[in-house]
PDB file of C-alpha atoms in Angstrom:
ATOM      1  CA  UNK A  24      -0.015  -0.092   0.035  1.00 78.00           C
ATOM      2  CA  UNK A  25       1.005   3.335  -0.823  1.00 77.00           C
ATOM      3  CA  UNK A  26       0.834   6.262   1.941  1.00 83.00           C
ATOM      4  CA  UNK A  27       1.836   9.755   1.815  1.00 80.00           C
ATOM      5  CA  UNK A  28       4.531  10.359   4.418  1.00 80.00           C
ATOM      6  CA  UNK A  29       5.257  13.517   5.971  1.00 79.00           C
ATOM      7  CA  UNK A  30       8.886  14.499   6.601  1.00 81.00           C
ATOM      8  CA  UNK A  31      10.499  15.966   9.677  1.00 85.00           C
ATOM      9  CA  UNK A  32      11.313  19.138   7.045  1.00 86.00           C
ATOM     10  CA  UNK A  33       7.397  19.481   6.097  1.00 82.00           C
ATOM     11  CA  UNK A  34       7.452  17.643   2.790  1.00 84.00           C
ATOM     12  CA  UNK A  35       5.177  14.883   1.741  1.00 82.00           C
ATOM     13  CA  UNK A  36       6.590  11.976  -0.344  1.00 82.00           C
ATOM     14  CA  UNK A  37       4.855   8.800  -1.164  1.00 81.00           C
ATOM     15  CA  UNK A  38       5.890   5.230   0.391  1.00 83.00           C
ATOM     16  CA  UNK A  39       5.130   1.787  -0.067  1.00 83.00           C
ATOM     17  CA  UNK A  40       4.590  -0.194   2.746  1.00 85.00           C
ATOM     18  CA  UNK A  41       3.661  -4.150   3.121  1.00 84.00           C
ATOM     19  CA  UNK A  42       0.603  -5.197   4.844  1.00 81.00           C
ATOM     20  CA  UNK A  43       2.470  -6.779   7.612  1.00 83.00           C
ATOM     21  CA  UNK A  44       4.448  -3.177   8.310  1.00 85.00           C
ATOM     22  CA  UNK A  45       1.761  -0.606   7.479  1.00 87.00           C
ATOM     23  CA  UNK A  46       1.880   2.023  10.109  1.00 89.00           C
ATOM     24  CA  UNK A  47      -1.328   3.324  11.660  1.00 92.00           C
ATOM     25  CA  UNK A  48      -2.592   5.646   8.845  1.00 92.00           C
ATOM     26  CA  UNK A  49      -5.418   7.961   8.037  1.00 93.00           C
ATOM     27  CA  UNK A  50      -7.276   8.060   4.698  1.00 94.00           C
ATOM     28  CA  UNK A  51      -9.225  10.646   2.958  1.00 93.00           C
ATOM     29  CA  UNK A  52     -12.863  10.532   1.105  1.00 94.00           C
ATOM     30  CA  UNK A  53     -14.441  13.129  -0.736  1.00 91.00           C
ATOM     31  CA  UNK A  54     -16.082  13.644  -4.417  1.00 87.00           C
ATOM     32  CA  UNK A  55     -14.388  15.459  -7.065  1.00 68.00           C
ATOM     33  CA  UNK A  56     -17.127  17.854  -8.376  1.00 59.00           C
ATOM     34  CA  UNK A  57     -19.553  17.436 -11.540  1.00 54.00           C
ATOM     35  CA  UNK A  58     -17.625  15.668 -14.294  1.00 47.00           C
ATOM     36  CA  UNK A  59     -14.380  13.673 -14.950  1.00 46.00           C
ATOM     37  CA  UNK A  60     -12.394  16.796 -15.700  1.00 46.00           C
ATOM     38  CA  UNK A  61     -12.209  18.157 -12.048  1.00 48.00           C
ATOM     39  CA  UNK A  62     -10.763  14.502 -11.233  1.00 45.00           C
ATOM     40  CA  UNK A  63      -6.970  15.064  -9.915  1.00 42.00           C
ATOM     41  CA  UNK A  64      -4.966  12.425 -11.585  1.00 44.00           C
ATOM     42  CA  UNK A  65      -1.924  10.386  -9.661  1.00 42.00           C
ATOM     43  CA  UNK A  66       0.707  12.226 -11.453  1.00 46.00           C
ATOM     44  CA  UNK A  67      -0.413  15.350  -9.353  1.00 44.00           C
ATOM     45  CA  UNK A  68       0.118  12.802  -6.297  1.00 57.00           C
ATOM     46  CA  UNK A  69      -3.269  13.699  -4.315  1.00 44.00           C
ATOM     47  CA  UNK A  70      -5.324  10.776  -5.789  1.00 46.00           C
ATOM     48  CA  UNK A  71      -7.282   9.920  -2.274  1.00 45.00           C
ATOM     49  CA  UNK A  72      -5.280   6.301  -2.211  1.00 49.00           C
ATOM     50  CA  UNK A  73      -2.617   7.513  -4.699  1.00 55.00           C
ATOM     51  CA  UNK A  74      -3.733   4.985  -6.924  1.00 63.00           C
ATOM     52  CA  UNK A  75      -2.111   4.931 -10.670  1.00 61.00           C
ATOM     53  CA  UNK A  76      -5.013   4.776 -13.225  1.00 65.00           C
ATOM     54  CA  UNK A  77      -2.911   4.218 -16.174  1.00 65.00           C
ATOM     55  CA  UNK A  78      -1.851   0.960 -14.943  1.00 70.00           C
ATOM     56  CA  UNK A  79      -4.550  -1.863 -15.204  1.00 76.00           C
ATOM     57  CA  UNK A  80      -3.296  -4.059 -12.782  1.00 82.00           C
ATOM     58  CA  UNK A  81      -2.532  -1.754 -10.277  1.00 81.00           C
ATOM     59  CA  UNK A  82      -6.033  -0.579 -11.057  1.00 85.00           C
ATOM     60  CA  UNK A  83      -7.357  -4.032 -10.516  1.00 90.00           C
ATOM     61  CA  UNK A  84      -5.430  -4.544  -7.149  1.00 89.00           C
ATOM     62  CA  UNK A  85      -6.689  -1.111  -6.031  1.00 88.00           C
ATOM     63  CA  UNK A  86      -9.831  -1.488  -6.498  1.00 92.00           C
ATOM     64  CA  UNK A  87     -10.213  -4.950  -4.878  1.00 94.00           C
ATOM     65  CA  UNK A  88      -8.497  -3.869  -2.079  1.00 93.00           C
ATOM     66  CA  UNK A  89     -10.081  -0.130  -1.506  1.00 94.00           C
ATOM     67  CA  UNK A  90     -12.700  -1.959   1.239  1.00 96.00           C
ATOM     68  CA  UNK A  91      -9.689  -3.081   3.447  1.00 95.00           C
ATOM     69  CA  UNK A  92      -7.838   0.057   2.881  1.00 93.00           C
ATOM     70  CA  UNK A  93     -10.617   2.085   4.522  1.00 95.00           C
ATOM     71  CA  UNK A  94     -11.509  -0.601   7.262  1.00 96.00           C
ATOM     72  CA  UNK A  95      -7.642  -0.947   8.294  1.00 95.00           C
ATOM     73  CA  UNK A  96      -7.502   2.770   8.616  1.00 95.00           C
ATOM     74  CA  UNK A  97      -7.156   4.244  12.129  1.00 95.00           C
ATOM     75  CA  UNK A  98      -9.767   6.967  11.133  1.00 96.00           C
ATOM     76  CA  UNK A  99     -11.159   8.436   8.121  1.00 97.00           C
ATOM     77  CA  UNK A 100     -11.604  12.369   7.119  1.00 97.00           C
ATOM     78  CA  UNK A 101     -14.414  12.991   4.865  1.00 97.00           C
ATOM     79  CA  UNK A 102     -14.087  16.445   3.023  1.00 96.00           C
ATOM     80  CA  UNK A 103     -17.502  17.573   1.992  1.00 95.00           C
ATOM     81  CA  UNK A 104     -16.649  20.422  -0.662  1.00 93.00           C
ATOM     82  CA  UNK A 105     -20.529  21.577  -1.130  1.00 93.00           C
ATOM     83  CA  UNK A 106     -21.185  21.826   2.698  1.00 93.00           C
ATOM     84  CA  UNK A 107     -20.614  25.142   4.793  1.00 89.00           C
ATOM     85  CA  UNK A 108     -21.451  26.066   8.118  1.00 87.00           C
ATOM     86  CA  UNK A 109     -20.521  30.443   7.761  1.00 75.00           C
ATOM     87  CA  UNK A 110     -22.008  32.511   5.803  1.00 67.00           C
ATOM     88  CA  UNK A 111     -19.896  35.269   3.669  1.00 63.00           C
ATOM     89  CA  UNK A 112     -19.655  37.431   6.827  1.00 61.00           C
ATOM     90  CA  UNK A 113     -18.536  34.464   9.032  1.00 58.00           C
ATOM     91  CA  UNK A 114     -21.716  33.869  10.369  1.00 62.00           C
ATOM     92  CA  UNK A 115     -22.087  30.670  11.867  1.00 61.00           C
ATOM     93  CA  UNK A 116     -25.368  28.972  10.013  1.00 61.00           C
ATOM     94  CA  UNK A 117     -26.269  25.770  11.800  1.00 59.00           C
ATOM     95  CA  UNK A 118     -29.657  25.069  10.266  1.00 60.00           C
ATOM     96  CA  UNK A 119     -28.331  25.579   6.541  1.00 73.00           C
ATOM     97  CA  UNK A 120     -25.558  23.238   6.980  1.00 83.00           C
ATOM     98  CA  UNK A 121     -27.582  20.510   8.488  1.00 87.00           C
ATOM     99  CA  UNK A 122     -29.674  20.904   4.863  1.00 87.00           C
ATOM    100  CA  UNK A 123     -26.734  20.879   2.746  1.00 91.00           C
ATOM    101  CA  UNK A 124     -25.512  18.006   4.381  1.00 94.00           C
ATOM    102  CA  UNK A 125     -28.399  16.132   3.660  1.00 94.00           C
ATOM    103  CA  UNK A 126     -27.859  17.039   0.296  1.00 94.00           C
ATOM    104  CA  UNK A 127     -24.352  16.754  -0.190  1.00 95.00           C
ATOM    105  CA  UNK A 128     -23.042  14.783  -3.513  1.00 95.00           C
ATOM    106  CA  UNK A 129     -21.128  12.725  -1.391  1.00 96.00           C
ATOM    107  CA  UNK A 130     -23.949  10.436  -0.247  1.00 97.00           C
ATOM    108  CA  UNK A 131     -24.999  10.352  -3.933  1.00 96.00           C
ATOM    109  CA  UNK A 132     -21.923   8.893  -5.095  1.00 96.00           C
ATOM    110  CA  UNK A 133     -21.321   4.809  -5.116  1.00 95.00           C
ATOM    111  CA  UNK A 134     -17.934   4.689  -4.111  1.00 95.00           C
ATOM    112  CA  UNK A 135     -18.185   6.527  -0.980  1.00 96.00           C
ATOM    113  CA  UNK A 136     -20.850   4.030   0.491  1.00 97.00           C
ATOM    114  CA  UNK A 137     -17.764   1.748   1.306  1.00 96.00           C
ATOM    115  CA  UNK A 138     -16.053   4.669   2.305  1.00 97.00           C
ATOM    116  CA  UNK A 139     -19.074   5.201   4.800  1.00 98.00           C
ATOM    117  CA  UNK A 140     -19.293   1.757   6.111  1.00 98.00           C
ATOM    118  CA  UNK A 141     -15.667   0.403   5.869  1.00 97.00           C
ATOM    119  CA  UNK A 142     -13.776   2.905   8.770  1.00 97.00           C
ATOM    120  CA  UNK A 143     -14.346   2.327  12.381  1.00 96.00           C
ATOM    121  CA  UNK A 144     -14.206   6.200  13.046  1.00 97.00           C
ATOM    122  CA  UNK A 145     -15.108   8.525  10.071  1.00 98.00           C
ATOM    123  CA  UNK A 146     -15.116  12.503  10.711  1.00 98.00           C
ATOM    124  CA  UNK A 147     -17.046  14.908   8.326  1.00 97.00           C
ATOM    125  CA  UNK A 148     -15.653  18.242   7.499  1.00 96.00           C
ATOM    126  CA  UNK A 149     -17.103  21.490   5.721  1.00 94.00           C
ATOM    127  CA  UNK A 150     -15.354  23.178   3.060  1.00 91.00           C
ATOM    128  CA  UNK A 151     -14.323  25.780   5.669  1.00 88.00           C
ATOM    129  CA  UNK A 152     -12.402  22.991   7.472  1.00 89.00           C
ATOM    130  CA  UNK A 153     -14.967  22.856  10.093  1.00 91.00           C
ATOM    131  CA  UNK A 154     -15.403  19.486  11.966  1.00 94.00           C
ATOM    132  CA  UNK A 155     -19.720  18.673  11.517  1.00 94.00           C
ATOM    133  CA  UNK A 156     -19.549  15.461  13.414  1.00 95.00           C
ATOM    134  CA  UNK A 157     -18.498  11.680  13.133  1.00 97.00           C
ATOM    135  CA  UNK A 158     -20.842   8.646  12.051  1.00 96.00           C
ATOM    136  CA  UNK A 159     -21.674   8.374  15.320  1.00 96.00           C
ATOM    137  CA  UNK A 160     -22.969  11.982  16.397  1.00 96.00           C
ATOM    138  CA  UNK A 161     -24.349  12.580  12.830  1.00 97.00           C
ATOM    139  CA  UNK A 162     -25.943   8.534  12.689  1.00 96.00           C
ATOM    140  CA  UNK A 163     -29.354   9.539  12.954  1.00 96.00           C
ATOM    141  CA  UNK A 164     -29.182  12.073  10.107  1.00 96.00           C
ATOM    142  CA  UNK A 165     -27.296   9.662   7.787  1.00 97.00           C
ATOM    143  CA  UNK A 166     -29.973   6.921   8.604  1.00 97.00           C
ATOM    144  CA  UNK A 167     -32.287   9.256   7.313  1.00 97.00           C
ATOM    145  CA  UNK A 168     -29.887  10.063   4.118  1.00 97.00           C
ATOM    146  CA  UNK A 169     -28.944   6.933   3.160  1.00 97.00           C
ATOM    147  CA  UNK A 170     -31.257   4.355   4.209  1.00 96.00           C
ATOM    148  CA  UNK A 171     -28.862   2.194   5.954  1.00 97.00           C
ATOM    149  CA  UNK A 172     -29.251   0.827   9.092  1.00 97.00           C
ATOM    150  CA  UNK A 173     -27.247   2.020  12.397  1.00 97.00           C
ATOM    151  CA  UNK A 174     -25.906  -1.115  13.401  1.00 97.00           C
ATOM    152  CA  UNK A 175     -24.396  -1.169   9.632  1.00 97.00           C
ATOM    153  CA  UNK A 176     -23.015   2.107  10.314  1.00 96.00           C
ATOM    154  CA  UNK A 177     -21.620   1.416  13.293  1.00 93.00           C
ATOM    155  CA  UNK A 178     -19.470  -1.909  12.349  1.00 93.00           C
ATOM    156  CA  UNK A 179     -21.904  -4.701  12.586  1.00 95.00           C
ATOM    157  CA  UNK A 180     -20.291  -7.131  10.028  1.00 95.00           C
ATOM    158  CA  UNK A 181     -22.339  -6.282   6.708  1.00 95.00           C
ATOM    159  CA  UNK A 182     -22.051 -10.023   6.118  1.00 92.00           C
ATOM    160  CA  UNK A 183     -25.581 -10.066   8.608  1.00 93.00           C
ATOM    161  CA  UNK A 184     -27.424  -7.967   5.965  1.00 95.00           C
ATOM    162  CA  UNK A 185     -29.086  -9.832   3.289  1.00 94.00           C
ATOM    163  CA  UNK A 186     -27.514  -9.026  -0.280  1.00 94.00           C
ATOM    164  CA  UNK A 187     -30.374  -7.487  -1.675  1.00 94.00           C
ATOM    165  CA  UNK A 188     -30.584  -5.083   1.388  1.00 95.00           C
ATOM    166  CA  UNK A 189     -26.919  -4.307   0.568  1.00 96.00           C
ATOM    167  CA  UNK A 190     -27.670  -3.808  -2.756  1.00 96.00           C
ATOM    168  CA  UNK A 191     -30.365  -1.142  -1.939  1.00 96.00           C
ATOM    169  CA  UNK A 192     -27.899   0.874  -0.167  1.00 97.00           C
ATOM    170  CA  UNK A 193     -26.656   1.722  -3.598  1.00 96.00           C
ATOM    171  CA  UNK A 194     -29.564   1.930  -5.482  1.00 92.00           C
ATOM    172  CA  UNK A 195     -29.776   5.867  -5.883  1.00 92.00           C
ATOM    173  CA  UNK A 196     -26.187   6.189  -6.090  1.00 96.00           C
ATOM    174  CA  UNK A 197     -24.131   6.995  -9.000  1.00 95.00           C
ATOM    175  CA  UNK A 198     -20.859   6.246 -10.677  1.00 95.00           C
ATOM    176  CA  UNK A 199     -19.200   7.698 -13.524  1.00 92.00           C
ATOM    177  CA  UNK A 200     -18.422   4.687 -15.098  1.00 94.00           C
ATOM    178  CA  UNK A 201     -21.187   2.289 -15.447  1.00 96.00           C
ATOM    179  CA  UNK A 202     -19.098  -0.760 -14.430  1.00 96.00           C
ATOM    180  CA  UNK A 203     -18.635   0.747 -11.681  1.00 96.00           C
ATOM    181  CA  UNK A 204     -21.931   0.239 -10.017  1.00 96.00           C
ATOM    182  CA  UNK A 205     -20.799  -3.416  -9.642  1.00 97.00           C
ATOM    183  CA  UNK A 206     -16.946  -2.617  -9.042  1.00 97.00           C
ATOM    184  CA  UNK A 207     -17.645  -0.587  -6.421  1.00 96.00           C
ATOM    185  CA  UNK A 208     -19.641  -3.113  -4.120  1.00 97.00           C
ATOM    186  CA  UNK A 209     -16.680  -5.866  -4.095  1.00 97.00           C
ATOM    187  CA  UNK A 210     -15.839  -4.902  -0.684  1.00 97.00           C
ATOM    188  CA  UNK A 211     -19.674  -4.682   0.209  1.00 97.00           C
ATOM    189  CA  UNK A 212     -20.092  -8.433  -0.431  1.00 96.00           C
ATOM    190  CA  UNK A 213     -16.421  -9.128   0.536  1.00 96.00           C
ATOM    191  CA  UNK A 214     -15.593 -10.857  -3.208  1.00 96.00           C
ATOM    192  CA  UNK A 215     -13.090 -10.180  -5.677  1.00 96.00           C
ATOM    193  CA  UNK A 216     -13.701  -9.821  -9.541  1.00 95.00           C
ATOM    194  CA  UNK A 217     -11.226  -8.730 -12.455  1.00 94.00           C
ATOM    195  CA  UNK A 218     -12.114  -5.695 -14.036  1.00 95.00           C
ATOM    196  CA  UNK A 219     -13.348  -5.530 -17.601  1.00 95.00           C
ATOM    197  CA  UNK A 220     -14.356  -1.871 -18.409  1.00 94.00           C
ATOM    198  CA  UNK A 221     -16.384  -2.071 -21.622  1.00 96.00           C
ATOM    199  CA  UNK A 222     -18.393  -5.115 -20.641  1.00 97.00           C
ATOM    200  CA  UNK A 223     -21.176  -2.574 -19.490  1.00 97.00           C
ATOM    201  CA  UNK A 224     -23.048  -2.608 -16.351  1.00 97.00           C
ATOM    202  CA  UNK A 225     -25.582  -5.604 -16.688  1.00 97.00           C
ATOM    203  CA  UNK A 226     -22.962  -7.920 -17.563  1.00 97.00           C
ATOM    204  CA  UNK A 227     -20.631  -6.283 -14.343  1.00 97.00           C
ATOM    205  CA  UNK A 228     -23.387  -6.961 -12.181  1.00 97.00           C
ATOM    206  CA  UNK A 229     -24.322 -10.433 -13.299  1.00 97.00           C
ATOM    207  CA  UNK A 230     -20.666 -11.389 -12.787  1.00 97.00           C
ATOM    208  CA  UNK A 231     -20.909  -9.708  -9.208  1.00 97.00           C
ATOM    209  CA  UNK A 232     -23.926 -11.757  -8.097  1.00 95.00           C
ATOM    210  CA  UNK A 233     -22.487 -14.883  -9.523  1.00 95.00           C
ATOM    211  CA  UNK A 234     -19.244 -14.541  -7.793  1.00 96.00           C
ATOM    212  CA  UNK A 235     -21.827 -13.252  -4.166  1.00 95.00           C
ATOM    213  CA  UNK A 236     -24.097 -16.370  -4.674  1.00 92.00           C
ATOM    214  CA  UNK A 237     -20.617 -18.911  -4.810  1.00 91.00           C
ATOM    215  CA  UNK A 238     -19.242 -17.340  -2.026  1.00 88.00           C
ATOM    216  CA  UNK A 239     -22.247 -18.037  -0.272  1.00 83.00           C
ATOM    217  CA  UNK A 240     -22.185 -21.587  -1.087  1.00 69.00           C
ATOM    218  CA  UNK A 241     -18.791 -22.070  -0.113  1.00 59.00           C
ATOM    219  CA  UNK A 242     -19.671 -20.532   3.198  1.00 55.00           C
ATOM    220  CA  UNK A 243     -22.332 -22.508   4.029  1.00 48.00           C
ATOM    221  CA  UNK A 244     -21.307 -26.168   2.792  1.00 48.00           C
ATOM    222  CA  UNK A 245     -18.744 -26.697   5.662  1.00 47.00           C
ATOM    223  CA  UNK A 246     -20.811 -25.301   8.199  1.00 44.00           C
ATOM    224  CA  UNK A 247     -24.594 -25.974   8.332  1.00 43.00           C
ATOM    225  CA  UNK A 248     -26.048 -29.230   8.694  1.00 48.00           C
ATOM    226  CA  UNK A 249     -29.059 -28.822   6.622  1.00 50.00           C
ATOM    227  CA  UNK A 250     -27.399 -27.340   3.745  1.00 42.00           C
ATOM    228  CA  UNK A 251     -30.304 -27.619   1.055  1.00 50.00           C
ATOM    229  CA  UNK A 252     -32.511 -25.545   3.449  1.00 51.00           C
ATOM    230  CA  UNK A 253     -30.036 -22.856   4.382  1.00 47.00           C
ATOM    231  CA  UNK A 254     -28.962 -22.352   0.931  1.00 49.00           C
ATOM    232  CA  UNK A 255     -32.456 -22.060  -0.623  1.00 54.00           C
ATOM    233  CA  UNK A 256     -33.061 -19.352   2.028  1.00 54.00           C
ATOM    234  CA  UNK A 257     -29.582 -17.564   1.189  1.00 52.00           C
ATOM    235  CA  UNK A 258     -30.147 -17.803  -2.349  1.00 52.00           C
ATOM    236  CA  UNK A 259     -34.021 -16.095  -1.706  1.00 51.00           C
ATOM    237  CA  UNK A 260     -32.008 -12.885  -1.401  1.00 51.00           C
ATOM    238  CA  UNK A 261     -30.958 -12.786  -5.117  1.00 47.00           C
ATOM    239  CA  UNK A 262     -32.780 -11.496  -8.059  1.00 39.00           C
ATOM    240  CA  UNK A 263     -31.417 -13.625 -10.859  1.00 36.00           C
TER     241      UNK A 263
END
């Protein structure tokens, strides 16, 4: 994993760490704005997870590892570029920021779903660098915005929620690339897939559902005595 390291002189550098020697780290979450032209690239050294998207092998590894990167982080900082707590004259606008928080673009993007659920600690900041709260203190608002149960927000294993429940959390979220409607959910279901950009959303989702279905078969077979009944119940969560 690549991390940005701060030197004693105050400069930043990209440093590669093997998983067994990773130091505690913080991770960022944000949206790039409207349209692809607003995204900063790896060459600018400030991509959220420092991914070289021109390298297909690295991109595949990164997307399949993304949930774990957020899950292993000591904390996640969410920057909401469309939420402000102050007016132009510096007045504190509590009611107005709560309204813009509910309507933030961050809650409409599918990639940010795992960035909300995977980390143990998530802090939200406005564009004027004011801390709004964390996913525990803002939990009721987030439940109302996303429809995600509080138990999932606060760390209950996602495997305890049905497959269709988890798909429903992403139902009204958007991605720039249509295949990312499937790829952004890999960590939510604990599965891995090769990336095939160009296959289209239906094919990507079909491969995702197949992988999830097969992962349930593997988990149930050695651990549950009445396998046929358990498998039938588990598969009832799928729309095939």
